[in-house]
Structures are given as structure tokens and as C-alpha cells.
PDB file of C-alpha atoms in Angstrom:
ATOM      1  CA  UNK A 282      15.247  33.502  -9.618  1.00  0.00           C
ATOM      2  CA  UNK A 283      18.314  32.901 -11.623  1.00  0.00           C
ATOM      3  CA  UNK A 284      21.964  31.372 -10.029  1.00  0.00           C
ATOM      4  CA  UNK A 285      21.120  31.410  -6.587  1.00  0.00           C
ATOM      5  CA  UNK A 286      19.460  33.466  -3.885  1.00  0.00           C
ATOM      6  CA  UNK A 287      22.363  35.275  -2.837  1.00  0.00           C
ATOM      7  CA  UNK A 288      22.091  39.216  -3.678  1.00  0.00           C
ATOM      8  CA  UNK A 289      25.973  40.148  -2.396  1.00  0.00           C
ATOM      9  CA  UNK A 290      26.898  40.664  -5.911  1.00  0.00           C
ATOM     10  CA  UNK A 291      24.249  43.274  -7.369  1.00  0.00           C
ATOM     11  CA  UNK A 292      23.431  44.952  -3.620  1.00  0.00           C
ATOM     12  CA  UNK A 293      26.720  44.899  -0.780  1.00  0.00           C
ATOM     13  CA  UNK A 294      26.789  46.697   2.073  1.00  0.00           C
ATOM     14  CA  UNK A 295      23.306  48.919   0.893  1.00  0.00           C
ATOM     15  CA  UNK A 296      20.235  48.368   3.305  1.00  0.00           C
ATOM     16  CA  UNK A 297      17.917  45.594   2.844  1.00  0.00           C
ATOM     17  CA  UNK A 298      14.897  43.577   3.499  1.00  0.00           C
ATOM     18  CA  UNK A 299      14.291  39.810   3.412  1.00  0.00           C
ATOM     19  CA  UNK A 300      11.244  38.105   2.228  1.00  0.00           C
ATOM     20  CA  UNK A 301       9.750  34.787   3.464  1.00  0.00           C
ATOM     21  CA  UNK A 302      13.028  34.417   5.457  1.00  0.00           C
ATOM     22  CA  UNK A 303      15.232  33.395   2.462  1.00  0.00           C
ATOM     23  CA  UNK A 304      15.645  36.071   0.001  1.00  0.00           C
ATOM     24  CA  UNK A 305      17.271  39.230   1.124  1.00  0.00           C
ATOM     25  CA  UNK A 306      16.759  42.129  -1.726  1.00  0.00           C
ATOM     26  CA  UNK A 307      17.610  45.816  -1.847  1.00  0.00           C
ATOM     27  CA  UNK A 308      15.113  47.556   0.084  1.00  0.00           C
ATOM     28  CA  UNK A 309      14.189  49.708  -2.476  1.00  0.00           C
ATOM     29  CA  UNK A 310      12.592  47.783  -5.535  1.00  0.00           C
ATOM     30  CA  UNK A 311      11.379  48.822  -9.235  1.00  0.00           C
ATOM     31  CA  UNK A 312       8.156  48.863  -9.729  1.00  0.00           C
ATOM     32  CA  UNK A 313       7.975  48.144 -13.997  1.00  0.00           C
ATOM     33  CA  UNK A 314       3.738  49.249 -14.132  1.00  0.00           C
ATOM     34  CA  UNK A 315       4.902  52.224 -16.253  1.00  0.00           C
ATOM     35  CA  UNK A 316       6.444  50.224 -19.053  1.00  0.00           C
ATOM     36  CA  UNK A 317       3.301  49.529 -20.671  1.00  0.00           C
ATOM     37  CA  UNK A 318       1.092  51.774 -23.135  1.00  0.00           C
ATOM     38  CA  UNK A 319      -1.816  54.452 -22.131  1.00  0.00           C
ATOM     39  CA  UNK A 320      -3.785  53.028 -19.298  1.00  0.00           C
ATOM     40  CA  UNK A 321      -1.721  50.095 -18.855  1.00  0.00           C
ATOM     41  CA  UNK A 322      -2.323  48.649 -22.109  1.00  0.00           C
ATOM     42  CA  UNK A 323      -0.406  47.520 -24.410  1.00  0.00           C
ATOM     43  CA  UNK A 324       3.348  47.910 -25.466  1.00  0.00           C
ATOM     44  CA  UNK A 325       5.603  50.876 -23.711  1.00  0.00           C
ATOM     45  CA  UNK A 326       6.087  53.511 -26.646  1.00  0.00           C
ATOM     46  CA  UNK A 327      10.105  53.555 -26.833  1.00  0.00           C
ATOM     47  CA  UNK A 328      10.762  49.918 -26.875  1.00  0.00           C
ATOM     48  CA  UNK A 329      14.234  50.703 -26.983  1.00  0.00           C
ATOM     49  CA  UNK A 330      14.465  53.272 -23.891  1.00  0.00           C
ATOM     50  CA  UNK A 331      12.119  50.813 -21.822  1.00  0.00           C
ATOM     51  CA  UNK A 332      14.714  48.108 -22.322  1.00  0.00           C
ATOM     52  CA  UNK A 333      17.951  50.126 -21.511  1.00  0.00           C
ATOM     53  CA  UNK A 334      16.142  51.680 -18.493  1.00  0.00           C
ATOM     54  CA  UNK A 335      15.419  47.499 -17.300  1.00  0.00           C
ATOM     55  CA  UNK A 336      19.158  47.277 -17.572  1.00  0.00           C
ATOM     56  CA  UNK A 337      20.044  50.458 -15.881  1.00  0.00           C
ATOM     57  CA  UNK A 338      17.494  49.151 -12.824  1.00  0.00           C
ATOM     58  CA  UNK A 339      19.757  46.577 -12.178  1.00  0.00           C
ATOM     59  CA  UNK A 340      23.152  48.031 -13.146  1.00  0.00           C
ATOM     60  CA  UNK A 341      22.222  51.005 -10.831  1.00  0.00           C
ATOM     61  CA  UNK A 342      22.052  47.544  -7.789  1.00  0.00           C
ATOM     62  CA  UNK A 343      18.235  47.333  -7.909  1.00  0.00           C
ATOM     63  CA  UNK A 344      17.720  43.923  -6.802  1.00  0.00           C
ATOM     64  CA  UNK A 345      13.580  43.206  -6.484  1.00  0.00           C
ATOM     65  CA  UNK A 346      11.477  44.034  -9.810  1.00  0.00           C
ATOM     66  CA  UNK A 347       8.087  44.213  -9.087  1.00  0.00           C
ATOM     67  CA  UNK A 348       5.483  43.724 -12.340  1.00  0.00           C
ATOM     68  CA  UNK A 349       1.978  41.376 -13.196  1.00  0.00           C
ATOM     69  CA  UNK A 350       0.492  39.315 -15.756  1.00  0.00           C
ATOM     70  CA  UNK A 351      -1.800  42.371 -16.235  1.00  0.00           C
ATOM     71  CA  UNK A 352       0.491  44.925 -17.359  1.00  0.00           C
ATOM     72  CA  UNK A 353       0.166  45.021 -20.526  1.00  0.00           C
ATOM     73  CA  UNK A 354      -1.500  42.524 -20.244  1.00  0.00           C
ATOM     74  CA  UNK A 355       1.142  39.931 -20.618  1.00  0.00           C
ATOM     75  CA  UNK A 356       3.850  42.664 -22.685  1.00  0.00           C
ATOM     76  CA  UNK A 357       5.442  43.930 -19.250  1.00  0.00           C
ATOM     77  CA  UNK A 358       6.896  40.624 -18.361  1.00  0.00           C
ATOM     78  CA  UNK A 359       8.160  39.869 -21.643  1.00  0.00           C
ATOM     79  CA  UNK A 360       9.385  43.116 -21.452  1.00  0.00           C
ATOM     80  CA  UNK A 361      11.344  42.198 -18.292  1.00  0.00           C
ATOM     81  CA  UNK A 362      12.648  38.490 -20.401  1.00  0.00           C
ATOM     82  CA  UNK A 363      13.568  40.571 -23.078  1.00  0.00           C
ATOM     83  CA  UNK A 364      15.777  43.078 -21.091  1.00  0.00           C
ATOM     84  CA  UNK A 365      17.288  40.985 -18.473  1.00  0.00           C
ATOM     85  CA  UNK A 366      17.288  37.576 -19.135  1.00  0.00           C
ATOM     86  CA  UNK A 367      19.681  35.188 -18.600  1.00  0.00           C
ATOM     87  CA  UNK A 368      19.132  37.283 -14.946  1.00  0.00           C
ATOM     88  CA  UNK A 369      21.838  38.366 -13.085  1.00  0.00           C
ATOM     89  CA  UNK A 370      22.312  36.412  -9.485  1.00  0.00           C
ATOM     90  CA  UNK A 371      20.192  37.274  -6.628  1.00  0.00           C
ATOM     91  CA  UNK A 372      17.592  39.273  -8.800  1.00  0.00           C
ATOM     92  CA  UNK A 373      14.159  38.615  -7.623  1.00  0.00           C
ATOM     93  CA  UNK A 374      11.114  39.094  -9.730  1.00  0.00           C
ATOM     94  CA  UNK A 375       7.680  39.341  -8.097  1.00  0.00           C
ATOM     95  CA  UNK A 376       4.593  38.834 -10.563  1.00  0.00           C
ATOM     96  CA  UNK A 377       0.813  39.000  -9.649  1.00  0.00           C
ATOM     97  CA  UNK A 378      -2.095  37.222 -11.235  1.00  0.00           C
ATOM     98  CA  UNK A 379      -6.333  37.250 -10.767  1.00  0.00           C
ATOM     99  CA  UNK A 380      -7.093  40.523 -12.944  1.00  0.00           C
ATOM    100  CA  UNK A 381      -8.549  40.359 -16.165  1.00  0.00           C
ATOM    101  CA  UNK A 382      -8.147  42.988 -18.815  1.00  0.00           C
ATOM    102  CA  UNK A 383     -11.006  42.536 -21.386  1.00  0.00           C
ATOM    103  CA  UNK A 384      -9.652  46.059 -23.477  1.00  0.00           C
ATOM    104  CA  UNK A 385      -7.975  49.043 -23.086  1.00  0.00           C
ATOM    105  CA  UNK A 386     -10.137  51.043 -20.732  1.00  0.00           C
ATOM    106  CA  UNK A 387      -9.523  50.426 -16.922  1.00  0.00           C
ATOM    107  CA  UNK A 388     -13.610  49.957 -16.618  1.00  0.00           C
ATOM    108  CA  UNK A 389     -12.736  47.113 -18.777  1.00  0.00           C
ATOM    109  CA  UNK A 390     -11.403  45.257 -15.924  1.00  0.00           C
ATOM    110  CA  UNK A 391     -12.213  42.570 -14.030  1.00  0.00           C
ATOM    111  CA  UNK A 392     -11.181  39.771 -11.953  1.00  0.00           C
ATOM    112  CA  UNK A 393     -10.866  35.743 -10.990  1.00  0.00           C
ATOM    113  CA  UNK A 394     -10.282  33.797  -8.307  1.00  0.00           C
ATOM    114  CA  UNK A 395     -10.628  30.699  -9.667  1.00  0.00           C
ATOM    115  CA  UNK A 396      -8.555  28.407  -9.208  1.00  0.00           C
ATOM    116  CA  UNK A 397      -7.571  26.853 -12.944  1.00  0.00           C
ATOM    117  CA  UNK A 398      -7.371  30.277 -13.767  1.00  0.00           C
ATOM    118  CA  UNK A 399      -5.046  30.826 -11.212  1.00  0.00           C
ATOM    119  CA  UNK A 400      -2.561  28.381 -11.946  1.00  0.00           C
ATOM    120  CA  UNK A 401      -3.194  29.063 -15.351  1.00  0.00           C
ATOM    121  CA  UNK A 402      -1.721  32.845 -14.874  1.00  0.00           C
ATOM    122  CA  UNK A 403       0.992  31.718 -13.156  1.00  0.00           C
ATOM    123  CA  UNK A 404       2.081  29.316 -15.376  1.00  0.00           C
ATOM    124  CA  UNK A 405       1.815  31.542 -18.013  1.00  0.00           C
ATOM    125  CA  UNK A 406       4.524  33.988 -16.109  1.00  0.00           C
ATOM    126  CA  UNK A 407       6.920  31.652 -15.583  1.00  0.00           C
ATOM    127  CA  UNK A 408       6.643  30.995 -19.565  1.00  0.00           C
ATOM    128  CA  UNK A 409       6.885  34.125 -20.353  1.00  0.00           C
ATOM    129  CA  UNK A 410       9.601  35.487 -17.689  1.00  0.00           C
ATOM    130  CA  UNK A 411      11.375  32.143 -18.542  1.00  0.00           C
ATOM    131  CA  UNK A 412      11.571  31.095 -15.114  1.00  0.00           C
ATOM    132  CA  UNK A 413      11.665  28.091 -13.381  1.00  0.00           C
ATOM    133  CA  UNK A 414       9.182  29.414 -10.760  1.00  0.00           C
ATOM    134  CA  UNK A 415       7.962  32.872  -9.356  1.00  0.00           C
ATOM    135  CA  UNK A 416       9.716  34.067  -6.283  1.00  0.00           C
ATOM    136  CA  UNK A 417       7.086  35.880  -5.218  1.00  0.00           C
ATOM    137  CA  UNK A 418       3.677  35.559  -6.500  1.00  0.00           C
ATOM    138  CA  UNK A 419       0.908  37.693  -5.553  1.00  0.00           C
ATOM    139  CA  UNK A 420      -2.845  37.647  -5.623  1.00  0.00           C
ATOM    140  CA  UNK A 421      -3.410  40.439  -7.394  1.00  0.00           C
ATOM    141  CA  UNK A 422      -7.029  41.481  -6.042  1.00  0.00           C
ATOM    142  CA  UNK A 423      -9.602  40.188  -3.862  1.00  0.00           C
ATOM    143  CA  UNK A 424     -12.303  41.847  -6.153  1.00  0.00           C
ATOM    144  CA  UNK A 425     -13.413  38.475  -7.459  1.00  0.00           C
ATOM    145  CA  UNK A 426     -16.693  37.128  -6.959  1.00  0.00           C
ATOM    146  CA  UNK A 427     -16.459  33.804  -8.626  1.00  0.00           C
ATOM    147  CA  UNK A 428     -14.379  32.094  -5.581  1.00  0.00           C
ATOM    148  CA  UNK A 429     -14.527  32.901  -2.051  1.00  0.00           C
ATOM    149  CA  UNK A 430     -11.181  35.073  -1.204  1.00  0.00           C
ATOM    150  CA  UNK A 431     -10.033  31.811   1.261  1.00  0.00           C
ATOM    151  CA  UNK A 432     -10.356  29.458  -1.298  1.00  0.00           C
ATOM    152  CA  UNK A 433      -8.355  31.337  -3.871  1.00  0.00           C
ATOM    153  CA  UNK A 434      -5.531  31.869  -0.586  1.00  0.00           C
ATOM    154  CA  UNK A 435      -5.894  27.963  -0.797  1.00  0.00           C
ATOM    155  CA  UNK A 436      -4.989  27.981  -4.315  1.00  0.00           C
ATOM    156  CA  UNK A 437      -1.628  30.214  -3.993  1.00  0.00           C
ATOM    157  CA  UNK A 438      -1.097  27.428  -0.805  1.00  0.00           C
ATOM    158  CA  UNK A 439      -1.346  24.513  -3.507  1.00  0.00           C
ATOM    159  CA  UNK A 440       0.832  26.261  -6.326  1.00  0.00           C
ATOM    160  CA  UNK A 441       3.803  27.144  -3.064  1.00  0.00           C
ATOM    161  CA  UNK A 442       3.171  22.786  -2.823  1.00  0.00           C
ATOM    162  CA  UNK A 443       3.483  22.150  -6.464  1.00  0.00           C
ATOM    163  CA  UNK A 444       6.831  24.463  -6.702  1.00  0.00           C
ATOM    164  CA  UNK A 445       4.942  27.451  -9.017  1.00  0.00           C
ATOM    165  CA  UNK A 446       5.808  29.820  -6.722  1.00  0.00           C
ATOM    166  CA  UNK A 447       7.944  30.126  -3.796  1.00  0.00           C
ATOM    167  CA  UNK A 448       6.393  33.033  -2.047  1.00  0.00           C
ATOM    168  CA  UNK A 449       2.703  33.865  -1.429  1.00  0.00           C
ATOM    169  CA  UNK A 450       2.107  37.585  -1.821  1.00  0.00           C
ATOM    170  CA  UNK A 451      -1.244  39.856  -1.503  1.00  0.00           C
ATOM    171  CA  UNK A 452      -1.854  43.104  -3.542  1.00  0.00           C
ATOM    172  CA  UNK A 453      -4.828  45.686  -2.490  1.00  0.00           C
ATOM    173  CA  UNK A 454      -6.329  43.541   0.329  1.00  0.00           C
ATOM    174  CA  UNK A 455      -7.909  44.487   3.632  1.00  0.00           C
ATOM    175  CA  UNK A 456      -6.277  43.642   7.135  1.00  0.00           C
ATOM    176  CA  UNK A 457      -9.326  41.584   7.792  1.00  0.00           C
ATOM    177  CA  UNK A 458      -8.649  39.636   4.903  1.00  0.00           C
ATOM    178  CA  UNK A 459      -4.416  39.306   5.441  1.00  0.00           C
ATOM    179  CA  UNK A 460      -5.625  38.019   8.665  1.00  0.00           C
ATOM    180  CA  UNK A 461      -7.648  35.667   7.501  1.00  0.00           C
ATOM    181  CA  UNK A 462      -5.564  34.274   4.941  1.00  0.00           C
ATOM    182  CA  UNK A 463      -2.588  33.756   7.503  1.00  0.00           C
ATOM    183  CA  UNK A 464      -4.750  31.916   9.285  1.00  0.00           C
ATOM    184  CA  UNK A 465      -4.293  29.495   5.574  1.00  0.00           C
ATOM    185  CA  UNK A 466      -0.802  29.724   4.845  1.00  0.00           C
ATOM    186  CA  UNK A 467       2.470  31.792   5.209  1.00  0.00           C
ATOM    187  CA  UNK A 468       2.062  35.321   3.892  1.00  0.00           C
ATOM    188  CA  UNK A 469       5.419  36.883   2.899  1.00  0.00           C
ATOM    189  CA  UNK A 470       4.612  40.033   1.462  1.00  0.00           C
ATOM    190  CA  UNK A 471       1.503  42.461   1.208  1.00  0.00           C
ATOM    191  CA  UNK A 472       1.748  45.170  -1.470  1.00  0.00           C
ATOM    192  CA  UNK A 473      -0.818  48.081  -1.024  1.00  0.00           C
ATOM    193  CA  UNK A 474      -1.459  52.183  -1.527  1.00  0.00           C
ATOM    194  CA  UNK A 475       0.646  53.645   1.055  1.00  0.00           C
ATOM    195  CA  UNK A 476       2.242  56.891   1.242  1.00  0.00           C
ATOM    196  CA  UNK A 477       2.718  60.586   3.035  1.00  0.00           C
ATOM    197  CA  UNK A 478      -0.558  61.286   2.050  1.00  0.00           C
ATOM    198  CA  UNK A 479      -2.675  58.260   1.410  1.00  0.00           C
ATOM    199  CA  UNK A 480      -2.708  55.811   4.479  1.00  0.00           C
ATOM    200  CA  UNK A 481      -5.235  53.321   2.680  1.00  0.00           C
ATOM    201  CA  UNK A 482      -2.946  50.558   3.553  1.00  0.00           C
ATOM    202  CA  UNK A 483      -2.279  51.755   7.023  1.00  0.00           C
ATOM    203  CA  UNK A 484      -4.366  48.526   8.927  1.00  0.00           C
ATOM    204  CA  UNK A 485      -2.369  45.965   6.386  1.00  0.00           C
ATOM    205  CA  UNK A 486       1.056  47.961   7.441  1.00  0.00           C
ATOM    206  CA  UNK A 487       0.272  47.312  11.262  1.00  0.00           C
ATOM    207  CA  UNK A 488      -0.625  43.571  10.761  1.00  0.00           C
ATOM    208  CA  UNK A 489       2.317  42.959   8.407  1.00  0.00           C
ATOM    209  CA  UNK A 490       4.586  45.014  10.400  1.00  0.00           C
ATOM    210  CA  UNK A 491       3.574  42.514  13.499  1.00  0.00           C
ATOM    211  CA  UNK A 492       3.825  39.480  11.637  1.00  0.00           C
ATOM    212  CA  UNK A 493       7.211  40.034   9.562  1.00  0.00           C
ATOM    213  CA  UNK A 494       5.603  40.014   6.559  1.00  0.00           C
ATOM    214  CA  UNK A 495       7.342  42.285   3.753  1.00  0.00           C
ATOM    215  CA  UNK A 496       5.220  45.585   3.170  1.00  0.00           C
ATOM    216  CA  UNK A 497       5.921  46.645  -0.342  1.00  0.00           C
ATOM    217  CA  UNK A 498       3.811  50.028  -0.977  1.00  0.00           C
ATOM    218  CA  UNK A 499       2.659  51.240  -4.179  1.00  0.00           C
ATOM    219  CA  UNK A 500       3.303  54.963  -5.391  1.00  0.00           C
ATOM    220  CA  UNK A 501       5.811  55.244  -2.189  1.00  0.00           C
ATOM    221  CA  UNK A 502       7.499  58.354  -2.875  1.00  0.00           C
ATOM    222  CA  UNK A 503       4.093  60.652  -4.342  1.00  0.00           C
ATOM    223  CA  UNK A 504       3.734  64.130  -2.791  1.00  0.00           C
ATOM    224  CA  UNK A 505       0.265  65.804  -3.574  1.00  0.00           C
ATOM    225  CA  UNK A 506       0.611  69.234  -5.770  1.00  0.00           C
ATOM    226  CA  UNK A 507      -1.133  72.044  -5.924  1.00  0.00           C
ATOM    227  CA  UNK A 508      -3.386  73.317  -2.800  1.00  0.00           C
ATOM    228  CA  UNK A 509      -4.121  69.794  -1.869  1.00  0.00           C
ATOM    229  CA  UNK A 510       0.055  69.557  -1.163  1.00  0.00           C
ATOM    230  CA  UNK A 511       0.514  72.948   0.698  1.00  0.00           C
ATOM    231  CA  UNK A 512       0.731  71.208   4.032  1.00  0.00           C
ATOM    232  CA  UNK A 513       2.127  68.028   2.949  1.00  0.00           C
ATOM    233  CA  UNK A 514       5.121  70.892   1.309  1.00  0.00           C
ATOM    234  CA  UNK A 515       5.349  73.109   4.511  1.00  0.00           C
ATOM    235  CA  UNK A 516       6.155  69.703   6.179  1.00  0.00           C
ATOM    236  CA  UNK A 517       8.222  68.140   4.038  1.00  0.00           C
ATOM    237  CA  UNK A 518      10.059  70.769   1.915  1.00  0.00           C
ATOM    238  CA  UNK A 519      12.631  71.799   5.407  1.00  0.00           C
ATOM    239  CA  UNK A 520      13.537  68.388   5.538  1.00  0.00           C
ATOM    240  CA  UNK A 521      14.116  67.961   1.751  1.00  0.00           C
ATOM    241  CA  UNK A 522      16.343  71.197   2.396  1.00  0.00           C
ATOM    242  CA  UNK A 523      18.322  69.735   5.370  1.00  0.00           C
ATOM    243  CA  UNK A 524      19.157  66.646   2.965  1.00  0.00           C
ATOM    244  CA  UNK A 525      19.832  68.204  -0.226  1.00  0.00           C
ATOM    245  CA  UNK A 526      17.355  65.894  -1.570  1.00  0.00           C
ATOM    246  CA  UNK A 527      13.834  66.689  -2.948  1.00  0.00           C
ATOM    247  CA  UNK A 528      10.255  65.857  -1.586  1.00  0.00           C
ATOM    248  CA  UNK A 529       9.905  62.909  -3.337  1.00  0.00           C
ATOM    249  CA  UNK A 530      12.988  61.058  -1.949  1.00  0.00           C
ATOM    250  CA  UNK A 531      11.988  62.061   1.229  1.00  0.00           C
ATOM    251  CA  UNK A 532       8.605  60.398   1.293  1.00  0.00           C
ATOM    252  CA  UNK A 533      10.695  57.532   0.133  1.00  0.00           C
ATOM    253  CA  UNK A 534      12.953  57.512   2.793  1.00  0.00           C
ATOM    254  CA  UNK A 535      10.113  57.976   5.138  1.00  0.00           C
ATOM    255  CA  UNK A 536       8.644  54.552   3.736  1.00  0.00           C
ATOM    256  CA  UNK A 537      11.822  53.182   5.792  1.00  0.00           C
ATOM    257  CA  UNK A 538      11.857  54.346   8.710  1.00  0.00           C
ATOM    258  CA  UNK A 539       8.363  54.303   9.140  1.00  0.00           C
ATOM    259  CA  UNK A 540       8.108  50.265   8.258  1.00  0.00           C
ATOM    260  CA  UNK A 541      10.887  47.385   9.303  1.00  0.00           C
ATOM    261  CA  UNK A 542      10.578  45.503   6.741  1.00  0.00           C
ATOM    262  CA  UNK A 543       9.354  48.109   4.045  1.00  0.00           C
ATOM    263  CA  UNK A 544      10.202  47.136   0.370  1.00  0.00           C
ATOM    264  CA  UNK A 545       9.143  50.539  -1.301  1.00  0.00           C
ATOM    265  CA  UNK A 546       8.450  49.762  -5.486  1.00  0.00           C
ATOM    266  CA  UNK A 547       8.737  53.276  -6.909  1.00  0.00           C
ATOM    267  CA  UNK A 548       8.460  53.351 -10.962  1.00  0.00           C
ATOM    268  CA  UNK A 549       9.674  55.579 -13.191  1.00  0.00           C
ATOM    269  CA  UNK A 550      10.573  55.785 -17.143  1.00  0.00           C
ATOM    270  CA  UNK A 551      13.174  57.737 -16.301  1.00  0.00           C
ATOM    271  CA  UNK A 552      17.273  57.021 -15.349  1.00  0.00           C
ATOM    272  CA  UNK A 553      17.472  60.265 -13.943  1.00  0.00           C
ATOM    273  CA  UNK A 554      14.225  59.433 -11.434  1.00  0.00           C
ATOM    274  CA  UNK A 555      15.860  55.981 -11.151  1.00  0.00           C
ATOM    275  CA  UNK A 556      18.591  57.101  -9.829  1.00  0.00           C
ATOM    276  CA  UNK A 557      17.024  59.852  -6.927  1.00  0.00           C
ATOM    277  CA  UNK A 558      14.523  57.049  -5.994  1.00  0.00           C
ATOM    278  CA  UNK A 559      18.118  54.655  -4.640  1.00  0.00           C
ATOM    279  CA  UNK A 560      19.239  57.430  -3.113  1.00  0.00           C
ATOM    280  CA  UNK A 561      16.525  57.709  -1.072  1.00  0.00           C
ATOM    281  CA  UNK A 562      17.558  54.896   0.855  1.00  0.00           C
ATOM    282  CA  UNK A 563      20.882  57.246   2.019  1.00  0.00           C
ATOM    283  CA  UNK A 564      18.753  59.593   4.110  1.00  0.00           C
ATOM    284  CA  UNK A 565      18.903  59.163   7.591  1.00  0.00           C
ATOM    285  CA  UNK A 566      15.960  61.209   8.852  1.00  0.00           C
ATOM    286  CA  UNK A 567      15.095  62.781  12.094  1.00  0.00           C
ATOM    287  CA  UNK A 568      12.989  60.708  14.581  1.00  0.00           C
ATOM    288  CA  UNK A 569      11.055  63.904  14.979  1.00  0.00           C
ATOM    289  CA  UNK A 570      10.837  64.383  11.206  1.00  0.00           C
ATOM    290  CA  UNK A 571       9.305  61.083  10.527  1.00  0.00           C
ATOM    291  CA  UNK A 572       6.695  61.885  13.348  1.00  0.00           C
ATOM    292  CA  UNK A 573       5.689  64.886  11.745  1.00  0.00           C
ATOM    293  CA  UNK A 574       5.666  63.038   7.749  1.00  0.00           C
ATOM    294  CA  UNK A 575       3.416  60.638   9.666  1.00  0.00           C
ATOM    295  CA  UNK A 576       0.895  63.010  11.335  1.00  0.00           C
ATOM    296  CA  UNK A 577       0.258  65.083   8.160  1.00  0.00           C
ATOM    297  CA  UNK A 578      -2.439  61.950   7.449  1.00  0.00           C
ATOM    298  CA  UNK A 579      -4.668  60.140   9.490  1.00  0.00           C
ATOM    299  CA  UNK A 580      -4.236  56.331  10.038  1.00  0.00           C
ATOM    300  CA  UNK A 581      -6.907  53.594  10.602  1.00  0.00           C
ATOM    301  CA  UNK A 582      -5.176  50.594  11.947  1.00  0.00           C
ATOM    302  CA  UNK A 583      -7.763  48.406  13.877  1.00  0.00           C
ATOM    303  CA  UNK A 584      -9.112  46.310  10.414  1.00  0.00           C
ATOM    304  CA  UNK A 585     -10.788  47.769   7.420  1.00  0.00           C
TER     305      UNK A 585
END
């Protein structure tokens, strides 16, 4: 982060969460996936529009941009340089590293855990976000099979020594394994698939929620269509009513008053989404309405 960890300037008096105890952001992040090309691969198609819409993220107060050496790969977070740097005070970018993208189909991925290549992906970041070190840096996946899942927790613990990173995040993992890598080091955020109608990250949300760790979900604010989102709709459509807001910023809004310390990253390519997906954090819902958002789906919280 750039001039400071104070976010006063870009965020006052809106809500917000703080992550490893020192860095208070908006609680409503950007998530910058999106800005890439067909199946996360290569450049965003309006260079241009992607690069106004970075600066409109953080005009609009946005203060936590969420993104990953693998987007793109690599063209996301020079993306992010390009649009924003020098960075404005208090902005916090969270990368992600231990995918591998051998071409442009996702069955072309893979992953790492080991731990040159680790460092390696981090450093590479911080070139190419021209940054001192990563706020928040996240292992990306625990799919790996060339390091036990420990050991590569070991390695984030080494690069938070060296001054890499200053934050150890983890993307996609069980609670099992959140568990066992707090058991390593300090664990201040968990990023996972969480939302009205897919709880896959329900277990990590209890642990995190119980530890103060940071839960930052993935595709927050998503409302099935069709006949799969009839009853998800007859739940949440009244309350989108009673709000003047739509289904989507409800979900959203959900995200925070289900969670303490949520840190929902919704994406979008557009200023107009941009702008409904902040809002979201306005809504003061009904204690009854975010019981009955929660029971439309099932939650497993005792380890996955």
C-alpha cells in the first residue's frame, strides 16, 4: 500500500472491516477477475473502459481491490499499475499466487506449492503492481500436489518474515485446512464461494467468523435465474421491494449482516453495476429477513 494505512480519505464515515488488525478498508471491495479476456485469459477487450472503470472503483470510495497473478495471467495486475498507480492513500490491494495457467482453456490449469515458486509469484506482483510489498497475499489454491498444503502455509509464514507480504490470505480452502494452517501462522483473511445460494464456504465462514479472520466471498451478490431461482426470487424479491433496491444488492447486503467481518469482492465491467454493488452496503435489513436469505440453502459448518 501506498502513503500510509489510513483509509479516512477515500472511505469516512461508510461501514468497514479491518484486516490483520491494521488495515481498516471499505467493507465492500472490487473484485478486478473480469478485466481479463474470455476465460480469464488474456487482455480485457476495451482497454480503455477497463481503465476508467479502475478509476471510477476508487473515485466511487472503493478502498480494497481484490485481483491474482493468474488473471490474465499476469495482465490484470498491470492492469491495476496502469490505472491507479501512484495509489491513492489507504488503498489496499490483495493479490494471490500458486495457480498456473499453461493456455487459454481453464482445463489448462494447474497449480504449485512450491516454495521458490512461491516467492517467485509474489515477487513478480510486487514488480508488476509496483509495490513495495503485498498487503494481503493469498494462497491461491490448495490443489497442489508438489508440496504438502502446511509446508506451502510455511512458505507465506517466511515471505510475512522477509517483508513480501504483510498479510497471509487463503482462497478456495477447506475449514480443515484454515484450521490447520492457523495452527502455522496468523491467517487474516479467507476468500471462498459464498452466497444466497451456494454455501460451499459455509464451514470456512464459521471458523473465520470465530477467529476474526476477514471472510471475503467470491460472486457475493449472484441470485440463481430461471426455475433454479424461483424460490431464491419469492424470498428475496419482497425485500428487494421494501428497499427499492434489486435482488442482487440484497444478497450483497445479506453478505453483511450475515458475517462480522465480511469483505464482499463483487466484480463488474460495468459503472452502473459499480455503483448498485456500494449501495448495497446502505441496506439495513430485517433480522427476520436475513433468517429467511439464510434458510433458502443448507449450511455444513462442522469441517469439510
Amino acid at each position: 500500500m501506498q502513503g500510509g494505512n489510513m483509509t479516512e480519505q477515500l472511505h469516512e464515515g461508510l461501514p468497514s472491516v479491518t484486516i490483520g488488525g491494521d488495515l481498516t478498508v471499505g467493507n465492500i471491495g472490487y473484485g478486478a477477475m473480469q478485466l481479463t479476456g474470455p476465460k480469464v485469459w488474456g487482455d480485457y477487450p476495451d482497454h480503455e473502459g477497463a481503465v476508467a472503470l479502475l478509476r471510477e472503483v476508487v473515485a466511487e470510495g472503493v478502498t480494497f481491490i481484490d485481483t491474482a497473478d493468474v488473471y490474465g495471467p499476469h495482465s490484470n495486475e498491470e492492469l491495476i499499475r496502469e490505472a491507479l498507480y501512484p495509489y491513492p492513500p489507504g488503498l489496499v490491494i490483495a493479490s494471490k499466487g500458486g495457480f498456473i495457467r499453461g493456455g487459454p482453456e481453464y482445463s489448462d490449469m494447474g497449480a504449485s506449492g512450491s516454495r521458490l515458486y512461491l516467492r517467485q509469484a509474489a515477487y513478480m506482483s510486487i514488480r508488476r503492481l509496483a509495490l513495495d510489498r503485498i498487503d494481503l497475499y493469498y494462497l491461491h489454491t490448495p490443489t497442489f500436489t508438489d508440496a504438502p498444503f502446511e509446508k506451502a502455509v510455511e512458505t507465506l509464514a517466511g515471505m510475512k518474515q522477509d517483508g513480501l507480504i504483510r498479510h497471509i490470505g487463503l482462497s478456495n480452502v477447506s475449514a480443515d485446512q484454515l484450521r490447520a494452517a492457523l495452527a502455522i501462522t496468523d491467517i487474516a483473511a479467507v476468500t471462498v464461494h459464498y452466497n444466497v445460494a451456494v454455501r460451499l464456504g459455509a464451514a470456512v465462514r464459521a471458523v473465520a467468523e470465530d477467529n476474526g479472520i476477514v471472510f471475503s466471498p467470491w460472486h457475493p451478490g449472484a441470485v440463481p435465474g430461471g426455475e433454479e431461482g424461483a424460490p431464491f426470487h419469492t424470498v428475496i424479491d419482497p425485500i428487494a421491494a421494501k428497499h427499492d433496491a434489486t435482488p442482487q444488492q440484497v444478497a450483497l447486503a445479506w453478505q453483511l449482516h450475515r458475517t462480522k467481518n465480511a469483505l464482499p469482492i463483487p466484480g463488474t465491467t460495468s459503472i452502473r453495476h459499480l455503483k448498485e454493488n456500494l449501495a448495497a452496503a446502505k441496506i439495513q435489513l430485517h433480522p427476520d429477513d436475513v433468517d429467511a436469505i439464510t434458510e433458502l440453502a443448507p449450511e455444513t459448518v462442522r469441517g469439510e
